[in-house]
Each structure stands twice: as structure tokens, then as C-alpha cells.
């Protein structure tokens, strides 16, 4: 089984990108399943993803990187038993630390072939996020294999270059950093090649 | 590690508060969270554009209220207005100054609808957040609303 964790701050566009990745993998012949984690005890994204025809398991009321770790492991086991997915796309809350999720999966899940992290950054809000929640958003970059700097169409070329430079300075040297606009489809082809 | 609430079909029922669910986030970065569902009876039934106006009015009431309550950052405000058999109108916002983005929509006249709303904001007292959201909804509509 392969797992792609699509992390990133609240409102950065994780669900939109998840659906594009799912569509791409499905068109390539893979069986895809989705895990949606939300902090509140009422989910929004799971229903929307399910409407797109994907099997979805939802985990509510906390964060799978800390207090709901067993919930994640159990949910992966359930999905494996019921859907035998080639790929599980995992969308944690916008407050999750993907590094903690990686450690959890490596320690507790057997038969993991590929485990990757795609972190989504909101280009339009990046300066403000660094000001208000810097430790959180920088931690979300540290385990990323690929970073999608999303909403690139909402900032100027100079602002985008500044965000890209900031993000590159916070990621590992071998992480790929790609500017995209998921809503408009710009840059998505390169992202879909790099992410899974 | 602790167990969690996992579910495939029944999406939970009550508002959430409590930072015990975010043990890895520093206290200074903790948001206020409110997620809830409500049954809404629209009488007279609403046209699709009236539902969009209703959601827009909700945000016109909610965003200034959040700002007045000390909101420093909108994590996200998202949700759906679902009319069984007629479709869903989805909305989301990440900015105190901008109207919500709307996607999807409801076809035909809607009488009964289910509002799902998920609000995560920074700088607001979590105990005060449910009333801010419910009051903003009440300001936006006279529809009979039962919060779950």
C-alpha cells in the first residue's frame, strides 16, 4: 500500500489538490481511498470527497498526529480490508504536523511501500501565517517531499518569488517546491507527476 | 495514544470545543473551533439565488462579529447548505474582509435544508464562538433553525 499525506495549513487548498491527485491516480488505473481528518466533530470535506465517487473514512474531533493516532491506524486497517487501495490519500487537519504522522505510520503500519508528504502552502496568506502561526506552518514544511505553493494566481510575480524563496529556506534540500493554482489548473501537471 | 471517533457514514452531531485535541500545538497558536449542524426550515421555500443570498448575509453578520471579538486570523470558515434531493451549496472563507467563495448549488425550491458549518479562528475566546456563529445566522435569516 502507498500513502500520500496531503498536509498544510487551514484553507490552503488541500482538498482541492487531493481530488486532483485522486483523479490522476484513478485515471492511471490505481484504486484510491481517502482519509479525512477534521478537528471539529462535524465533518465537511468527507461528504464532498465522497460525492466525487471516492471511498472515504472520516476521523473527527481531534488531530491524527497527536490525540487520535490509534484512530488513524485503525482506519487504515479498515480501508485496507474493505477497499484494498493501491493509494491512500490522507488529509490531516490544517493544524497537523506531518512529521508526527510519518513516524506513526512507519512504526505501526505493515506493508507500506511508499509514504510521501505533499505540503500545501497558501501563497496569498503566507506572510501573515508566518507572522501569526510561524512554528506551526514551518513544522508542516519540514517533512515534505513536495511543496505545492498554491493560489499562485492570487499574488504578484514578485510576491510569489518571495514566498517560494521563503518556503525553500524552510524545506529539506531535496524537496521539490512547485507553484500552482489548483483552482485554475495552473502547474498541476508537474505537481501530479511529482507528488505520488 | 488514545482512541478516536471514526465514522464512514454518520458525521458526528455536536459542537466541539477543547484544546485537549491538539496536544502538539503550542498554546499561543491554539485556535477556537466550532463545528455544528442545524436543520433549517425555509418558509416560504427558497430559490437557489435566495440560498446564496442567505449564506452571503450570514457572512456579512459573522465576519464583523469575529473581528470585534478579537479574531487575528481566520483558519477557515467552511460548510454546506444541503437540501435533500436538491443538491448542496458549499461555502468557504479564509479572510475577514472578503465574502465567501460559493460552489455547487441547490436546484429548484428548497424547503428543508441542513446547514453544516465549521469555524476555526485565532484570537477569539472559544467559549464565545458558538454564540457568535449562531447569532450571526439568526441575524441573517428568519428561517426556523434547530442546532444539533
Coordinates of C-alpha atoms in Angstrom, one line a residue:
Chain A
X1 CA 0.0 0.0 0.0
X2 CA 1.1 3.5 -0.8
X3 CA 0.2 6.6 1.4
X4 CA 0.3 10.2 0.4
X5 CA -0.2 12.6 3.2
X6 CA -1.5 15.9 1.9
X7 CA -0.7 18.4 4.7
X8 CA -0.8 22.2 5.1
X9 CA -2.5 25.0 7.0
X10 CA -6.2 25.5 7.1
X11 CA -7.7 26.8 3.9
X12 CA -4.6 26.3 1.9
X13 CA -6.4 24.1 -0.7
X14 CA -5.6 20.6 0.5
X15 CA -8.9 19.1 -0.5
X16 CA -8.9 20.6 -4.0
X17 CA -5.4 19.2 -4.6
X18 CA -6.4 15.8 -3.1
X19 CA -9.2 15.5 -5.5
X20 CA -6.9 16.2 -8.5
X21 CA -4.3 13.7 -7.2
X22 CA -7.1 11.1 -6.8
X23 CA -8.4 11.7 -10.3
X24 CA -4.9 11.4 -11.8
X25 CA -4.2 8.2 -9.9
X26 CA -7.6 6.7 -10.8
X27 CA -7.1 7.5 -14.5
X28 CA -3.8 5.7 -14.3
X29 CA -5.6 2.6 -13.1
X30 CA -4.9 2.8 -9.3
X31 CA -7.5 2.1 -6.6
X32 CA -7.7 5.2 -4.4
X33 CA -9.2 5.6 -1.0
X34 CA -9.2 8.8 1.2
X35 CA -9.0 9.5 4.9
X36 CA -10.3 12.9 6.0
X37 CA -9.4 14.2 9.5
X38 CA -11.1 17.3 10.9
X39 CA -10.7 19.0 14.3
X40 CA -14.4 19.6 14.8
X41 CA -16.9 16.8 15.4
X42 CA -18.9 17.6 12.3
X43 CA -17.1 17.0 9.0
X44 CA -17.5 19.0 5.8
X45 CA -14.9 17.7 3.4
X46 CA -15.6 14.0 3.7
X47 CA -19.1 14.3 2.2
X48 CA -17.8 16.4 -0.7
X49 CA -15.0 13.9 -1.5
X50 CA -17.5 11.0 -1.3
X51 CA -19.7 12.8 -3.8
X52 CA -16.7 12.5 -6.2
X53 CA -17.1 8.8 -6.1
X54 CA -14.1 8.0 -3.8
X55 CA -14.3 5.7 -0.7
X56 CA -13.8 7.9 2.3
X57 CA -13.2 7.3 6.0
X58 CA -13.5 10.3 8.3
X59 CA -11.9 10.9 11.7
X60 CA -13.4 13.7 13.7
X61 CA -12.8 15.6 16.9
X62 CA -9.1 16.0 17.1
X63 CA -5.8 15.6 15.2
X64 CA -4.4 12.3 14.0
X65 CA -0.9 13.4 14.5
X66 CA -1.4 13.6 18.3
X67 CA -4.5 12.5 20.2
X68 CA -6.2 10.4 17.5
X69 CA -3.2 8.3 16.5
X70 CA -4.9 4.9 17.1
X71 CA -7.9 6.2 15.1
X72 CA -5.6 6.6 12.1
X73 CA -4.0 3.2 12.4
X74 CA -7.4 1.5 12.8
X75 CA -8.9 3.5 9.9
X76 CA -6.0 2.5 7.6
X77 CA -6.6 -1.1 8.5
X78 CA -10.3 -0.8 7.8
X79 CA -9.7 0.8 4.4
X80 CA -7.2 -1.9 3.5
X81 CA -9.7 -4.6 4.5
X82 CA -12.7 -3.1 2.7
X83 CA -11.2 -1.5 -0.4
X84 CA -7.7 -2.9 -0.9
X85 CA -6.5 0.5 -2.2
X86 CA -3.2 1.0 -4.1
X87 CA -3.1 4.5 -2.7
X88 CA -4.5 6.1 0.4
X89 CA -4.7 9.8 0.3
X90 CA -4.6 11.2 3.8
X91 CA -5.7 14.7 4.6
X92 CA -4.9 15.6 8.2
X93 CA -6.3 18.8 9.9
X94 CA -4.7 22.1 8.9
X95 CA -3.0 22.1 12.3
X96 CA -1.3 18.7 12.0
X97 CA 2.4 18.1 12.0
X98 CA 3.1 15.6 9.1
X99 CA 6.4 14.5 10.6
X100 CA 4.5 13.0 13.6
X101 CA 2.2 11.2 11.2
X102 CA 5.1 9.8 9.2
X103 CA 6.6 8.4 12.4
X104 CA 3.3 6.9 13.5
X105 CA 2.7 5.1 10.2
X106 CA 6.3 3.8 9.9
X107 CA 6.0 2.4 13.4
X108 CA 2.5 0.9 13.2
X109 CA 1.5 0.0 9.7
X110 CA 2.8 -3.0 7.9
X111 CA 3.2 -3.3 4.1
X112 CA 3.8 0.3 3.5
X113 CA 5.5 0.5 0.1
X114 CA 5.6 4.3 -0.4
X115 CA 5.0 7.0 2.2
X116 CA 5.2 10.6 1.0
X117 CA 4.2 14.0 2.2
X118 CA 2.8 16.8 0.0
X119 CA 2.5 20.1 1.9
X120 CA 0.2 22.7 0.5
X121 CA 1.1 26.4 1.2
X122 CA -1.3 29.3 0.7
X123 CA 0.8 31.8 -1.3
X124 CA -1.7 34.6 -0.6
X125 CA -1.6 34.3 3.1
X126 CA 2.0 33.1 3.7
X127 CA 3.4 36.3 5.1
X128 CA 0.5 36.6 7.5
X129 CA 0.8 33.0 8.6
X130 CA 4.5 33.4 9.3
X131 CA 3.5 36.3 11.5
X132 CA 0.7 34.6 13.5
X133 CA 1.5 30.9 13.5
X134 CA 5.1 30.5 12.3
X135 CA 6.1 27.4 14.4
X136 CA 3.1 25.5 13.1
X137 CA 3.4 26.4 9.4
X138 CA 7.1 25.9 9.3
X139 CA 6.8 22.5 11.0
X140 CA 4.4 21.5 8.2
X141 CA 7.2 22.0 5.7
X142 CA 10.0 20.1 7.4
X143 CA 8.9 16.6 6.4
X144 CA 7.6 17.5 2.9
X145 CA 8.8 15.6 -0.1
X146 CA 6.9 18.0 -2.3
X147 CA 5.6 21.5 -1.5
X148 CA 2.8 23.0 -3.5
X149 CA 2.7 26.8 -3.3
X150 CA -1.0 27.1 -4.1
X151 CA -3.0 30.2 -5.1
X152 CA -0.1 31.4 -7.1
X153 CA -2.6 33.3 -9.3
X154 CA -3.6 35.4 -6.3
X155 CA -0.2 37.1 -5.8
X156 CA 2.1 39.2 -8.0
X157 CA 5.2 37.6 -9.6
X158 CA 7.4 39.4 -7.0
X159 CA 5.3 38.2 -4.1
X160 CA 5.3 34.6 -5.5
X161 CA 9.1 34.6 -5.8
X162 CA 9.3 35.8 -2.2
X163 CA 7.0 33.1 -1.0
X164 CA 8.9 30.4 -3.0
X165 CA 12.2 31.6 -1.5
X166 CA 10.8 31.6 2.0
X167 CA 9.4 28.1 1.5
X168 CA 12.6 26.8 0.0
X169 CA 14.6 28.1 3.0
X170 CA 12.4 26.0 5.3
X171 CA 12.3 22.7 3.4
X172 CA 14.9 20.0 3.0
X173 CA 17.3 20.4 0.1
X174 CA 15.8 17.5 -1.8
X175 CA 12.1 18.6 -1.5
X176 CA 10.5 19.9 -4.7
X177 CA 8.8 23.2 -4.4
X178 CA 6.2 23.9 -7.2
X179 CA 4.0 27.0 -7.7
X180 CA 0.4 26.0 -8.7
X181 CA -3.1 27.3 -8.8
X182 CA -5.3 24.3 -8.1
X183 CA -8.5 26.3 -8.7
X184 CA -7.3 27.2 -12.2
X185 CA -5.3 24.1 -13.0
X186 CA -2.0 26.0 -13.5
X187 CA 1.1 24.0 -12.7
X188 CA -0.9 20.9 -11.7
X189 CA 0.6 18.6 -14.4
X190 CA 4.0 19.0 -12.8
X191 CA 2.6 18.6 -9.3
X192 CA 0.7 15.4 -10.3
X193 CA 4.0 13.9 -11.6
X194 CA 5.9 14.8 -8.5
X195 CA 3.5 14.2 -5.7
X196 CA 2.7 10.5 -5.6
Chain B
X1 CA -2.0 7.2 22.1
X2 CA -5.7 7.4 22.5
X3 CA -8.7 6.2 20.5
X4 CA -10.6 8.5 18.2
X5 CA -14.0 8.8 16.7
X6 CA -14.0 7.3 13.2
X7 CA -17.0 7.1 11.1
X8 CA -17.9 6.5 7.4
X9 CA -21.5 7.5 7.2
X10 CA -22.6 9.4 10.3
X11 CA -20.7 12.6 10.5
X12 CA -21.0 13.4 14.2
X13 CA -23.5 15.5 15.9
X14 CA -22.3 18.2 18.3
X15 CA -20.3 21.3 18.6
X16 CA -16.7 20.9 19.6
X17 CA -14.5 22.7 21.9
X18 CA -11.5 21.7 23.8
X19 CA -7.8 22.1 23.2
X20 CA -7.0 18.6 24.5
X21 CA -7.5 17.5 20.9
X22 CA -4.4 19.5 19.8
X23 CA -1.7 18.5 22.2
X24 CA 1.1 19.2 19.7
X25 CA 0.1 22.8 19.0
X26 CA 1.8 25.5 21.2
X27 CA -0.7 27.4 23.4
X28 CA 0.0 30.6 21.6
X29 CA -1.1 29.1 18.3
X30 CA -4.3 27.4 19.5
X31 CA -7.4 28.3 17.5
X32 CA -11.0 28.4 18.6
X33 CA -13.1 25.7 17.0
X34 CA -16.8 25.4 16.4
X35 CA -18.4 22.8 14.2
X36 CA -22.1 22.1 14.2
X37 CA -25.1 21.1 12.1
X38 CA -28.5 22.7 12.0
X39 CA -31.8 21.8 10.5
X40 CA -33.3 24.8 8.7
X41 CA -36.9 25.1 7.6
X42 CA -37.3 27.7 4.8
X43 CA -40.9 29.0 4.7
X44 CA -41.6 30.1 2.1
X45 CA -39.3 27.8 0.2
X46 CA -36.1 29.4 -1.1
X47 CA -34.9 29.8 -4.7
X48 CA -31.3 28.9 -5.4
X49 CA -30.3 32.6 -5.5
X50 CA -32.0 33.2 -2.2
X51 CA -29.9 30.5 -0.6
X52 CA -26.8 32.2 -1.9
X53 CA -28.0 35.5 -0.5
X54 CA -28.7 33.8 2.8
X55 CA -25.2 32.5 3.1
X56 CA -23.8 35.9 2.0
X57 CA -25.9 37.5 4.7
X58 CA -24.6 35.1 7.2
X59 CA -21.0 36.0 6.4
X60 CA -21.9 39.8 6.5
X61 CA -23.0 39.3 10.1
X62 CA -20.4 36.8 11.2
X63 CA -17.1 38.3 9.9
X64 CA -17.5 41.7 11.6
X65 CA -18.6 39.9 14.8
X66 CA -15.4 37.8 14.7
X67 CA -13.3 40.9 14.1
X68 CA -15.0 42.6 17.1
X69 CA -14.3 39.5 19.2
X70 CA -10.6 39.8 18.6
X71 CA -10.1 37.5 15.6
X72 CA -6.5 37.8 14.4
X73 CA -6.6 35.1 11.7
X74 CA -9.3 33.1 10.0
X75 CA -8.1 29.5 9.8
X76 CA -11.1 28.7 7.7
X77 CA -14.9 29.0 7.8
X78 CA -16.5 26.4 5.6
X79 CA -19.6 24.4 5.3
X80 CA -22.6 23.4 3.2
X81 CA -26.2 24.2 2.9
X82 CA -27.7 20.9 1.7
X83 CA -31.3 20.4 0.5
X84 CA -32.1 16.7 0.3
X85 CA -32.7 15.8 -3.3
X86 CA -31.9 19.2 -4.5
X87 CA -28.1 19.4 -4.1
X88 CA -25.6 21.2 -1.9
X89 CA -24.4 24.8 -1.8
X90 CA -20.8 24.8 -0.4
X91 CA -19.1 27.9 1.1
X92 CA -15.7 28.8 2.5
X93 CA -13.8 31.8 3.6
X94 CA -10.3 32.5 4.9
X95 CA -10.4 36.3 5.1
X96 CA -12.2 38.6 7.5
X97 CA -12.5 41.2 4.7
X98 CA -13.8 39.1 1.8
X99 CA -17.1 37.4 1.0
X100 CA -17.2 33.6 1.0
X101 CA -16.5 31.6 -2.1
X102 CA -19.6 29.6 -3.1
X103 CA -19.5 26.3 -5.1
X104 CA -22.2 23.9 -6.2
X105 CA -25.8 24.9 -5.7
X106 CA -29.3 23.8 -5.0
X107 CA -31.7 23.1 -7.8
X108 CA -35.3 24.3 -7.5
X109 CA -37.2 25.4 -4.4
X110 CA -35.7 24.3 -1.1
X111 CA -38.0 23.9 1.9
X112 CA -35.9 21.8 4.3
X113 CA -32.2 22.2 4.4
X114 CA -29.3 21.1 6.6
X115 CA -26.6 23.7 7.4
X116 CA -23.2 22.3 8.3
X117 CA -20.6 24.9 9.5
X118 CA -17.0 24.5 10.6
X119 CA -15.3 27.6 12.0
X120 CA -11.7 27.7 13.0
X121 CA -10.3 31.1 14.0
X122 CA -7.5 32.5 16.0
X123 CA -7.7 35.2 18.7
X124 CA -11.3 34.5 19.7
X125 CA -12.4 33.0 23.0
X126 CA -13.6 29.5 22.2
X127 CA -16.4 29.7 24.8
X128 CA -17.8 32.7 23.0
X129 CA -17.5 31.3 19.4
X130 CA -20.7 29.1 19.3
X131 CA -22.9 32.1 20.2
X132 CA -21.2 34.3 17.7
X133 CA -21.9 31.9 14.9
X134 CA -25.5 31.2 15.9
X135 CA -26.3 34.9 16.4
X136 CA -24.9 35.7 13.0
X137 CA -27.1 33.0 11.5
X138 CA -30.1 34.3 13.4
X139 CA -29.3 37.8 12.1
X140 CA -29.2 36.5 8.5
X141 CA -32.4 34.6 8.4
X142 CA -35.8 34.2 10.0
X143 CA -35.9 30.5 9.0
X144 CA -36.6 28.2 11.8
X145 CA -33.3 26.7 12.8
X146 CA -32.6 23.8 15.1
X147 CA -28.9 23.4 16.0
X148 CA -27.7 19.9 16.7

